Coordinates of C-alpha atoms and ligand atoms in Angstrom, one line a residue:
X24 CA 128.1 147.1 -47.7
X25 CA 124.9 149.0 -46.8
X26 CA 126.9 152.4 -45.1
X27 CA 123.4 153.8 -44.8
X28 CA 122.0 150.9 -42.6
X29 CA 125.0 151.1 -40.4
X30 CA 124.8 153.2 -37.5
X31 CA 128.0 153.6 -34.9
X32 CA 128.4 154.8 -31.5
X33 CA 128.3 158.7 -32.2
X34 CA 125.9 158.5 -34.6
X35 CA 122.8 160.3 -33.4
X36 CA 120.7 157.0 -34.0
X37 CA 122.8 154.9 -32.2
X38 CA 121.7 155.3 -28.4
X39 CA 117.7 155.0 -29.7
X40 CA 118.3 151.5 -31.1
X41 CA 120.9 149.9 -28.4
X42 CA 118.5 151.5 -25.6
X43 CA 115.3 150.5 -27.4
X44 CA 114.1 148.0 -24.7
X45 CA 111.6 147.7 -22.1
X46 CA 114.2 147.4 -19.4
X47 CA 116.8 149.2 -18.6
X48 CA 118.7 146.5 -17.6
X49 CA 119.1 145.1 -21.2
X50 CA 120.6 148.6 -22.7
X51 CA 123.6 147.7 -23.8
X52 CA 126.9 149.3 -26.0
X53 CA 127.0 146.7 -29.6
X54 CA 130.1 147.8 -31.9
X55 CA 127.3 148.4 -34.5
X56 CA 123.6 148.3 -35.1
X57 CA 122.3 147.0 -38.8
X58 CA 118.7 148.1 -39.6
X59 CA 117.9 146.0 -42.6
X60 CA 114.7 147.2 -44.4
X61 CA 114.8 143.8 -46.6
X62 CA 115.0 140.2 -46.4
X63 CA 118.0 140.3 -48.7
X64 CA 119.6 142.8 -46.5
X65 CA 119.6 140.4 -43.5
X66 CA 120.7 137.8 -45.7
X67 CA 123.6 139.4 -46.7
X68 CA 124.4 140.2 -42.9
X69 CA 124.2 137.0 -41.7
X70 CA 126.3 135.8 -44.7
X71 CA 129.3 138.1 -43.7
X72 CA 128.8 137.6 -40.1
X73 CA 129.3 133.9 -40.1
X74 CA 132.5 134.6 -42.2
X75 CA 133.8 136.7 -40.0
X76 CA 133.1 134.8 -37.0
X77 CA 131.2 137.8 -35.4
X78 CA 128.7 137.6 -32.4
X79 CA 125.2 139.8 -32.8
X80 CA 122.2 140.0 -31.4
X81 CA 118.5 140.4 -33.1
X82 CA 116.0 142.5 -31.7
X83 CA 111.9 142.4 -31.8
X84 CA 110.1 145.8 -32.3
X85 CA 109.6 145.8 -28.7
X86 CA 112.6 144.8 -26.7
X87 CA 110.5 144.1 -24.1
X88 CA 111.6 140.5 -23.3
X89 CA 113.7 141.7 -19.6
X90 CA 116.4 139.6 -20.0
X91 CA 119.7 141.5 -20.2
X92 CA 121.4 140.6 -23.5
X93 CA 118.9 138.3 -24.8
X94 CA 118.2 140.6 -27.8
X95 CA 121.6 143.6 -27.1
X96 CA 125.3 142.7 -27.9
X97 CA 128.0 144.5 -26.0
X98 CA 130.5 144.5 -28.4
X99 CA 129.0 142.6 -31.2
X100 CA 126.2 143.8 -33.7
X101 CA 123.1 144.4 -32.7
X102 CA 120.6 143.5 -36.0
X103 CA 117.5 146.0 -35.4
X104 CA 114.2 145.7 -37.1
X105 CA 113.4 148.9 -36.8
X106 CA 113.0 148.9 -40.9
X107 CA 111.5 146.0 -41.4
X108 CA 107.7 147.1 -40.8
X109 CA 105.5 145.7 -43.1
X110 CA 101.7 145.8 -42.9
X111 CA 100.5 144.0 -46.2
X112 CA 96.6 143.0 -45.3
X113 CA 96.2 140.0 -48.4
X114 CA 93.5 140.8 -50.8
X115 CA 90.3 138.7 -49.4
X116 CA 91.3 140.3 -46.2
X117 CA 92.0 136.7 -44.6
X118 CA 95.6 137.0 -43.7
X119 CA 98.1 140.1 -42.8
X120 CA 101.9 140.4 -43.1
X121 CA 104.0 141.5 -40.2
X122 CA 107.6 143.0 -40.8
X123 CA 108.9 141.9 -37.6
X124 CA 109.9 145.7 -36.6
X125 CA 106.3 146.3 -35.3
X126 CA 104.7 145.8 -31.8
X127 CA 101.2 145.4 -31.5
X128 CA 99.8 148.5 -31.1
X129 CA 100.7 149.5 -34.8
X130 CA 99.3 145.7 -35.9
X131 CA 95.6 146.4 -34.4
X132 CA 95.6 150.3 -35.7
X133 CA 96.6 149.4 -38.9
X134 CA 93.4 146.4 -38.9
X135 CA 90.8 148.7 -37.2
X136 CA 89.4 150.1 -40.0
X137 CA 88.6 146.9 -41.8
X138 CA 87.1 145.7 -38.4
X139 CA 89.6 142.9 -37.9
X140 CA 92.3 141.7 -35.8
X141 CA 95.2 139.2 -35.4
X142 CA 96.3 137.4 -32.3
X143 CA 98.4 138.9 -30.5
X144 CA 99.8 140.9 -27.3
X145 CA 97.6 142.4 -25.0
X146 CA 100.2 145.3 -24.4
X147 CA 100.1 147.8 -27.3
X148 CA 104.3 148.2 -27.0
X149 CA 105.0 144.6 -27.1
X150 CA 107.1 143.3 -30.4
X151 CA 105.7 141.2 -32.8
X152 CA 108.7 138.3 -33.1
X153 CA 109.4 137.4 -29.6
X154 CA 105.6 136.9 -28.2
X155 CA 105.1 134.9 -31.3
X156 CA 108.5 132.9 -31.3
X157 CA 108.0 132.3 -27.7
X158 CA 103.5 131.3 -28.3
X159 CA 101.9 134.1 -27.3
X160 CA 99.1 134.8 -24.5
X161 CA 96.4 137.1 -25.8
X162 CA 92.7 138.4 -24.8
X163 CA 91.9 135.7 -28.1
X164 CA 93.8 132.7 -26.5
X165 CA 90.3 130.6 -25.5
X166 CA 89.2 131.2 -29.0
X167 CA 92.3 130.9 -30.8
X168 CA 95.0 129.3 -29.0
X169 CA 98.3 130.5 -28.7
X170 CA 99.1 133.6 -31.0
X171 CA 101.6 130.9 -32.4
X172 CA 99.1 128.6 -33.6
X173 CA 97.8 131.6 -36.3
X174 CA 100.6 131.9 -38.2
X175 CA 100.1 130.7 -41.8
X176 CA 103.7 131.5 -42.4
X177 CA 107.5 132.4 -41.7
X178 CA 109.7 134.1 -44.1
X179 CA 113.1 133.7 -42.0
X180 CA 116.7 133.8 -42.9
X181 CA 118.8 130.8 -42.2
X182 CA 122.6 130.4 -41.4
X183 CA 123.6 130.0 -44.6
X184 CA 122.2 133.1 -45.6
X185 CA 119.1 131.3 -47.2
X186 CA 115.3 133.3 -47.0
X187 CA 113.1 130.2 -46.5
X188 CA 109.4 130.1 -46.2
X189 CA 108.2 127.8 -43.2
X190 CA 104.7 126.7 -43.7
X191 CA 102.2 123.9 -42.6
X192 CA 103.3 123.0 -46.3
X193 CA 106.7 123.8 -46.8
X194 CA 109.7 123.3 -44.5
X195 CA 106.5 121.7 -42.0
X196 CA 109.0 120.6 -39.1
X197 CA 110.5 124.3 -38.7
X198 CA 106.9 125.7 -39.0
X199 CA 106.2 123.8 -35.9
X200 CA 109.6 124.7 -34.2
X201 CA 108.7 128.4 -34.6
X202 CA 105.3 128.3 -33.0
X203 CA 107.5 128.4 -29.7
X204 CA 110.6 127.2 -30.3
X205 CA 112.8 130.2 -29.3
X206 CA 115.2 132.1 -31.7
X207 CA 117.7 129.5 -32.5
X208 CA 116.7 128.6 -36.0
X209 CA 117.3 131.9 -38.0
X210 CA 115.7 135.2 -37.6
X211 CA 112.1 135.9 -39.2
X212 CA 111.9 138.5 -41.4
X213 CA 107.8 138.2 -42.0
X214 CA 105.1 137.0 -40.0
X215 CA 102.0 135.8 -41.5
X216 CA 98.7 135.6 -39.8
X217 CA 94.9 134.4 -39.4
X218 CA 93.1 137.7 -39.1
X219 CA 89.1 137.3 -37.4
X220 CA 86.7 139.9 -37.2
X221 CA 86.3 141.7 -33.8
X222 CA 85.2 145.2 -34.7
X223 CA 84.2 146.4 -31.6
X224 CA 85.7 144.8 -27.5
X225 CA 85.1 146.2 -24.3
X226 CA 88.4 146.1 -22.7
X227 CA 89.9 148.1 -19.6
X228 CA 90.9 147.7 -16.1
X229 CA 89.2 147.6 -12.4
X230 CA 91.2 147.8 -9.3
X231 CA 89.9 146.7 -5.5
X232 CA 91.5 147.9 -2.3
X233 CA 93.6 144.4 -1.2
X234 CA 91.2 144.5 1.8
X235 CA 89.1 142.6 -0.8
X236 CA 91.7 139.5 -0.9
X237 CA 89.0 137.2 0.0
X238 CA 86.3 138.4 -2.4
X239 CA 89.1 139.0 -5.6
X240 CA 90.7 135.8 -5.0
X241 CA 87.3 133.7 -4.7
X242 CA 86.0 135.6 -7.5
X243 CA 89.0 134.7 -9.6
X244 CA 89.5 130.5 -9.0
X245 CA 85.8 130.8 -9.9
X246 CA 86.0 132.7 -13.1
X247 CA 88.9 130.5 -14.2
X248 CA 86.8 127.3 -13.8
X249 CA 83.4 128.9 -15.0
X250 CA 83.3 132.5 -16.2
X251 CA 86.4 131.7 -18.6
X252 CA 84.0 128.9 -20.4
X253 CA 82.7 131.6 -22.4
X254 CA 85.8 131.9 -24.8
X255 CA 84.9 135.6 -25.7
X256 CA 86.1 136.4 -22.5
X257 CA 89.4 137.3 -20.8
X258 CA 90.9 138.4 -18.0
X259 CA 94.4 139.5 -16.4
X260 CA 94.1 139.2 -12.1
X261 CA 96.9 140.6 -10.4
X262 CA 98.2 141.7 -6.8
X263 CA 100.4 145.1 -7.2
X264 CA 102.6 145.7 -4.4
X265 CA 104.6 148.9 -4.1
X266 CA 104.5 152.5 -2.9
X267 CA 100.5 151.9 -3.6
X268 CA 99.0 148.1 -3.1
X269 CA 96.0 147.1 -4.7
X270 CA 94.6 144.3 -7.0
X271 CA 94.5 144.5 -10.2
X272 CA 92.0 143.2 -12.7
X273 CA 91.8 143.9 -16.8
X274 CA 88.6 142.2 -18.3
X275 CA 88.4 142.1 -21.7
X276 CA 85.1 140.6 -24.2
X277 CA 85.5 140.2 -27.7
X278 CA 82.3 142.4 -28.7
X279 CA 79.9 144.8 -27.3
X280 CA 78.4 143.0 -24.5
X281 CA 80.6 144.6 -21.2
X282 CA 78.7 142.6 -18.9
X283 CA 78.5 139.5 -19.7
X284 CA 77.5 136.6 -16.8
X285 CA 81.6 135.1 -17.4
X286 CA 82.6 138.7 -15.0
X287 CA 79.8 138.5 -12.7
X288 CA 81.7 137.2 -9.9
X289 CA 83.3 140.3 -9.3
X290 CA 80.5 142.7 -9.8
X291 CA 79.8 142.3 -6.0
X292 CA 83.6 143.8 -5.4
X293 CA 83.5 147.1 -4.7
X294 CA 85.9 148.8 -7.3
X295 CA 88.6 151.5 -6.3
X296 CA 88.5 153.0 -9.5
X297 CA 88.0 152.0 -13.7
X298 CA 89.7 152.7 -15.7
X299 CA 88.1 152.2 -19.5
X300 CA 85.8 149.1 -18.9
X301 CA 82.9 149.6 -19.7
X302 CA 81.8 150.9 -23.1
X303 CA 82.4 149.2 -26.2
X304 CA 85.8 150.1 -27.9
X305 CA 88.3 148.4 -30.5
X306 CA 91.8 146.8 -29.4
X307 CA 93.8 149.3 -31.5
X308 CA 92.5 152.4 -29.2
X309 CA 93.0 150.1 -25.8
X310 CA 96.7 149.5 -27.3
X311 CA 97.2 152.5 -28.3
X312 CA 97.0 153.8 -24.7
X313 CA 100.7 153.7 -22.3
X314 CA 100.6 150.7 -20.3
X315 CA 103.8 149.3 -18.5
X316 CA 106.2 152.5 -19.8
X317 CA 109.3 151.5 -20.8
X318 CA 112.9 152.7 -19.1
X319 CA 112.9 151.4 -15.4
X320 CA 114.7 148.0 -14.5
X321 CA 112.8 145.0 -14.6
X322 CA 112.6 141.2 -14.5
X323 CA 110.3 138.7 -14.6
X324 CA 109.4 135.0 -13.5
X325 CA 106.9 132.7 -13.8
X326 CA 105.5 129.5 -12.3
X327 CA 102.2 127.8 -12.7
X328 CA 99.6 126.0 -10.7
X329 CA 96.5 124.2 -11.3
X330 CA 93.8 126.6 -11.5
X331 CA 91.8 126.0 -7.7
X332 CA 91.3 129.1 -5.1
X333 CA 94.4 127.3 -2.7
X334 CA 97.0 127.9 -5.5
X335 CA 95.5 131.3 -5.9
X336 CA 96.1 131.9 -2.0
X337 CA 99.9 130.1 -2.1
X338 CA 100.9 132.4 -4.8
X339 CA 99.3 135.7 -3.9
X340 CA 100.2 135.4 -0.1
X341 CA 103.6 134.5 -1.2
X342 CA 104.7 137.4 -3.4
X343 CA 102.9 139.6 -1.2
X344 CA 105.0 138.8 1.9
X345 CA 107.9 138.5 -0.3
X346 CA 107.0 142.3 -1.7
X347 CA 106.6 143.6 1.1
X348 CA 109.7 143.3 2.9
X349 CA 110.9 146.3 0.5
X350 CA 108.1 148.8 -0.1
X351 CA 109.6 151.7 1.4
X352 CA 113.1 151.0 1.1
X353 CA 114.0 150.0 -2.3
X354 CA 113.6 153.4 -4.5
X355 CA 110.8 153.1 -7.3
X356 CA 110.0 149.3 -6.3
X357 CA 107.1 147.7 -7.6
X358 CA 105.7 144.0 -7.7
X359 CA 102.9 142.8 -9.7
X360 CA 102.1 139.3 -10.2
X361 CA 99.8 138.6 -12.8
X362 CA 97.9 135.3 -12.5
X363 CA 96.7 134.3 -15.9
X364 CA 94.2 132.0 -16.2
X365 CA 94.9 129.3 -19.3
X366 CA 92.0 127.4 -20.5
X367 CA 91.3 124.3 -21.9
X368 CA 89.6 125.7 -25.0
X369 CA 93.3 127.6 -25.2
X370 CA 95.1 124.2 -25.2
X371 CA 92.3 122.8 -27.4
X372 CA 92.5 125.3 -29.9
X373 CA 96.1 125.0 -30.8
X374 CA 96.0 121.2 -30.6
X375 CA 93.7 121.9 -33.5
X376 CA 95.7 124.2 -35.2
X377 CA 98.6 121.5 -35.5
X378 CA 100.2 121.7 -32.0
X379 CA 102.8 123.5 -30.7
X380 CA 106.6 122.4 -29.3
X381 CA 105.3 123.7 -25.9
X382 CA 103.1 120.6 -25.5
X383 CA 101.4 122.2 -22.2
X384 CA 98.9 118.8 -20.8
X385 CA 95.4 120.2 -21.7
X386 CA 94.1 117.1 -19.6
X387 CA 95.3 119.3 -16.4
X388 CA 93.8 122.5 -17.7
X389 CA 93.0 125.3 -16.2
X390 CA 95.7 126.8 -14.8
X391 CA 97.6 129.5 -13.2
X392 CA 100.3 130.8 -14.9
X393 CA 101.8 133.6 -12.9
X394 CA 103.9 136.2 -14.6
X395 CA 105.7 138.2 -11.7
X396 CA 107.4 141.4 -12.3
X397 CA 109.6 143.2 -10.7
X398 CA 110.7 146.9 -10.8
X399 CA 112.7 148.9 -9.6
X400 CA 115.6 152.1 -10.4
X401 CA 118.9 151.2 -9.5
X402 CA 121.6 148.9 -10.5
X403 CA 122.6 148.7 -7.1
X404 CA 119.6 146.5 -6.3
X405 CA 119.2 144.2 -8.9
X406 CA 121.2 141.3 -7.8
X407 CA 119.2 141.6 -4.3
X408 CA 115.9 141.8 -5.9
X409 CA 116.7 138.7 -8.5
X410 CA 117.6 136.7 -5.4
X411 CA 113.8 137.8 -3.7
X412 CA 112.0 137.3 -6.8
X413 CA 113.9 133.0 -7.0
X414 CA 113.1 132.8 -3.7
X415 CA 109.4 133.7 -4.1
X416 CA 109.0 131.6 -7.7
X417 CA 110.7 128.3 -4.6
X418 CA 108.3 129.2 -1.6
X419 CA 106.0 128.8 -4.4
X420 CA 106.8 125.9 -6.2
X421 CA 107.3 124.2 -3.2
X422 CA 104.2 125.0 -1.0
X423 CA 101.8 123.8 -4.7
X424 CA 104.3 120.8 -4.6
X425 CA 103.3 119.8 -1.6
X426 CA 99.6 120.3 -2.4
X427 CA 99.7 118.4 -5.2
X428 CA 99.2 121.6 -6.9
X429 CA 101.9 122.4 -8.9
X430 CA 102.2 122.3 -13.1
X431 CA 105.8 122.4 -14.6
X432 CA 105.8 124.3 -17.6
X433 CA 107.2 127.5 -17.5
X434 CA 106.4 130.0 -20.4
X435 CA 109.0 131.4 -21.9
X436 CA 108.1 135.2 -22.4
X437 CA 107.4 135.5 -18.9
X438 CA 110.4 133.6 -17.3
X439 CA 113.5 134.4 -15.7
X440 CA 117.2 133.1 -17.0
X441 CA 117.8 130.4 -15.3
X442 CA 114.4 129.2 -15.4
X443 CA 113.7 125.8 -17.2
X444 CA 111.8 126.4 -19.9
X445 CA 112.7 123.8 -23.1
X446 CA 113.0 120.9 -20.2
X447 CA 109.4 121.8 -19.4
X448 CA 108.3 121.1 -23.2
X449 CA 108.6 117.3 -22.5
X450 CA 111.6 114.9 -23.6
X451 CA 110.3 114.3 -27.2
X452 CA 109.2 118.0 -28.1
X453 CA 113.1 118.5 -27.3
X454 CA 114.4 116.3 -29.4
X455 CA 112.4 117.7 -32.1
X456 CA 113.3 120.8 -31.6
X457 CA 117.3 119.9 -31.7
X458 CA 116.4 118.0 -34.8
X459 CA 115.1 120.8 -36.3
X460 CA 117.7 123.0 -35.3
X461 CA 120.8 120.6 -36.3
X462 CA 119.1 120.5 -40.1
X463 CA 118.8 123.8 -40.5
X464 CA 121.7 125.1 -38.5
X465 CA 124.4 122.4 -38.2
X466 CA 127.3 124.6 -37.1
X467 CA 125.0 126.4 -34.8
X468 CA 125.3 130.2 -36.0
X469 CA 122.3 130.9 -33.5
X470 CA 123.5 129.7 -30.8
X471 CA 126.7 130.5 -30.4
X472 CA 127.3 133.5 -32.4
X473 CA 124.0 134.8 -31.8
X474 CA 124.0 133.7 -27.9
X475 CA 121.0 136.2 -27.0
X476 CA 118.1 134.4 -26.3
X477 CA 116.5 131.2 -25.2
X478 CA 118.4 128.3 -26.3
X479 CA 118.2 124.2 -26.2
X480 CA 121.3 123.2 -28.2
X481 CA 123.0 121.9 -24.5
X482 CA 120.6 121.3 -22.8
Ligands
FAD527 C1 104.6 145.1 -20.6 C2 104.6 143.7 -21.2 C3 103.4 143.1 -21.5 C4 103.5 141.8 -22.1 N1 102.3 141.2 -22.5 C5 102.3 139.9 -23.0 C6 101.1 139.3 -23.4 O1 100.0 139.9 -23.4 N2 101.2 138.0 -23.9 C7 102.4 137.4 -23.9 O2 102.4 136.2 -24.4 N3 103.5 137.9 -23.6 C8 103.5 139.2 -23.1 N4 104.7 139.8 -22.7 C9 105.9 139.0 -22.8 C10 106.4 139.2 -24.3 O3 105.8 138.2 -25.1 C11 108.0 138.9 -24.4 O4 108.6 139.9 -23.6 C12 108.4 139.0 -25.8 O5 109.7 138.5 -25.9 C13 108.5 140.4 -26.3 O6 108.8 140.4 -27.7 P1 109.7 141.6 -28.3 O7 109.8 141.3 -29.8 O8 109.3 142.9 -27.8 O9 111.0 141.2 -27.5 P2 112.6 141.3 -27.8 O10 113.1 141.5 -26.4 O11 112.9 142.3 -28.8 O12 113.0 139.9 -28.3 C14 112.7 138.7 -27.6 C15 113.5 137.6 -28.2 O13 113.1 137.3 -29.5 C16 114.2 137.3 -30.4 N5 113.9 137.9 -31.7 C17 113.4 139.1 -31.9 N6 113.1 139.3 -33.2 C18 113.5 138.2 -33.8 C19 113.4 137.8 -35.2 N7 113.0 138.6 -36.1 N8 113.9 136.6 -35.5 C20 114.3 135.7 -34.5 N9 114.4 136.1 -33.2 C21 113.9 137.3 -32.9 C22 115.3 138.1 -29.7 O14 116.6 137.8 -30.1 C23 115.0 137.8 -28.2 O15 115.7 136.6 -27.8 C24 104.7 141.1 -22.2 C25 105.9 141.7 -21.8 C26 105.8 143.0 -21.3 C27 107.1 143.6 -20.9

């Protein structure tokens, strides 16, 4: 069945697709790899995979979630989407349809001329299914919600080998399951999304010498509970700690306007260098650029605070001490911690949209979610550097604890393994989403032959 879309070890193709990940650490050796270019195709797979009791794996068009196996098979198949690449703008130009082969960058390109975007990643390499299966954080999240919350539609193929449409109409509990549910329900074979003009954004990054760790962190508990009211705006704050140490800071306005009042708490920092902000531009060319290259070993966690300067100063001091014990002795290490900033209007907007299973407590809102990411180039270090990075995400945890500081939920697409994600969504977004998965997957084909992945089935 399908020799063409078959590729074995040997075959020339073979090593691009099992080693088409983000991290190095999720390269693995499947028996096959299966790159379906239909719906019917994947169909058909999953159909002779559940009769032959066979474990696979499904990958996005990124690979970029750094969890080793969680979308690689050793020894099973590994399904890759690296055919399935649709870009269908619909005739009034209202909705697009993503093959769930692409990553962003290709999504915005292939919108730029019509002046319009979806969504999405703010990372140009990042896949389509997995930020959207997981919710999605993007430079649109005040305005929109979570990239989740704009799909209109899932075409997915279920267990029994049935292509489904999930819609606010049609199949209405899986429609909600997908908007962060995980992988477990089938795989997704078309995305379709809210598209919103944006024509023109002024996006790019500033860095500051970390002598500034007064100004930058003041500057950012106050954007977070002021600047951040203007929805057009967005911004990623991070600490970077490695062979150079600096903060980090990517502003981003949807329009022309790069100085608006929202940044104007940093505009008394003095910069180390720019790089981009600063003159109007579109998303596709910031995506397009090569942010975060792939093919060094990686992992990330995540834990979240409410959004006041003394979580900021817990959680940078934190991973900086914790960073710091190895800069100089670990080859090619790297931390950055990324403090996102998650606004009400965020929360509000996808309430609006229908909710989501992540169920985040708006009332509590802002917040700081940290996404903190290690790298680094040998095996030899990771289980070392996995035990760091749990003990900074406890030192944490604890110290906001204490404070009365801390928020539990954990987002999915920037959390470690054994991190608790689903027992974060609350009790009764759980049992929704087992409900949901029991209908349309009773004998549990993705869970346990398809155990890559964030699952709930157990928990
Ligand atoms: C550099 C970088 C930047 C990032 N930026 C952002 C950001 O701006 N906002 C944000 O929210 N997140 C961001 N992330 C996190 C990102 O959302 C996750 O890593 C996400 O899982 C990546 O999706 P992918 O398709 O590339 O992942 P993959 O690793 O390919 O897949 C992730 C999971 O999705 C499953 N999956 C893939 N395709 C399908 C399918 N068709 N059907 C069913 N299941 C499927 C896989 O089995 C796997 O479990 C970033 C990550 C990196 C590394």
């Amino acid at each position: 069945m399908y020799p063409s879309e078959v590729i074995f070890p040997g075959n020339s193709n073979y090593t691009s697709e099992s080693q088409h990940y983000w991290s190095a650490t999720c390269y693995a050796s499947p028996d096959c790899v299966f790159t379906p270019s239909t719906a019917e195709q994947v169909s058909a797979a999953v159909k002779v995979l559940v009769k032959l009791n066979a474990t696979f794996a499904v990958r996005g068009g990124g690979g970029h979630m750094p969890i080793p196996l969680y979308a690689n098979t050793n020894g099973g198949v590994l399904i890759a989407p690296t055919a399935l690449n649709t870009l269908q703008l619909s005739g009034d130009q209202k909705s697009l349809a993503i093959g769930p082969g692409n990553h962003w960058g290709a999504v915005y390109k292939y919108l730029e001329p019509y002046g319009l975007i979806v969504v999405g990643g703010r990372v140009g390499t990042v896949g389509v299914p997995g930020l959207l299966l997981g919710g999605g954080v993007s430079f649109y999240a005040s305005q929109y919600g979570w990239a989740s919350s704009n799909v209109i539609s899932y075409e997915i193929v279920l267990a029994n080998g049935t292509i489904a449409t999930a819609s606010a109409t049609e199949n209405p509990d899986l429609f909600w399951a997908l908007r962060g549910g995980g992988n477990s329900f089938g795989i997704v074979t078309l995305f379709t999304v809210k598209t919103y003009p944006s024509p023109q954004v002024c996006v790019g990054d500033i860095t500051f010498d970390r002598s500034h760790k007064t100004e930058f962190l003041d500057a950012t508990a106050n954007y977070a509970n002021h600047g951040a009211l203007d929805a057009k705006s967005a911004t990623v704050p991070a600490v970077v700690v490695g062979s150079t140490s600096y903060y980090l800071l990517i502003l981003f306005y949807d329009g022309s306007d790069c100085q608006p009042a929202a940044f104007s708490n940093y505009s008394t920092i003095s910069t180390l260098s720019n790089n981009g902000y600063g003159n109007a531009t579109t998303l596709g060319n910031y995506a397009s650029e090569s942010l975060f290259p792939p093919g060094r070993r990686e992992l990330f966690r995540t834990v979240g605070g409410l959004a006041t300067r003394e979580t900021l100063q817990i959680m940078n001091d934190v991973v900086v001490s914790t960073a710091e014990q190895f800069v100089g002795t670990i080859d090619g290490f790297t931390v950055t911690a990324a403090f996102q900033t998650i606004t009400k209007d965020m929360l509000q907007a996808s309430a609006s949209a229908g909710g989501t299973p992540q169920n985040v407590d708006i009332n509590n809102a802002p917040y700081f979610w940290v996404a903190l990411t290690y790298e680094w180039l040998n095996a030899s270090d990771d289980e070392m550097l996995h035990t760091s990075a749990d003990g900074a995400i406890s030192n944490i945890t604890e110290q906001l604890t204490a404070a009365g500081l801390h928020s539990s939920f954990l987002y999915m697409n920037d959390a470690g393994a054994d991190q608790n994600v689903f027992q974060n969504y609350g009790s009764d977004s759980l049992s929704k989403l087992k409900s949901v998965r029991d209908s349309v997957d009773p004998n549990r084909v993705f869970t346990d032959l398809m155990p890559g992945g964030w699952k709930f089935a157990d928990l």
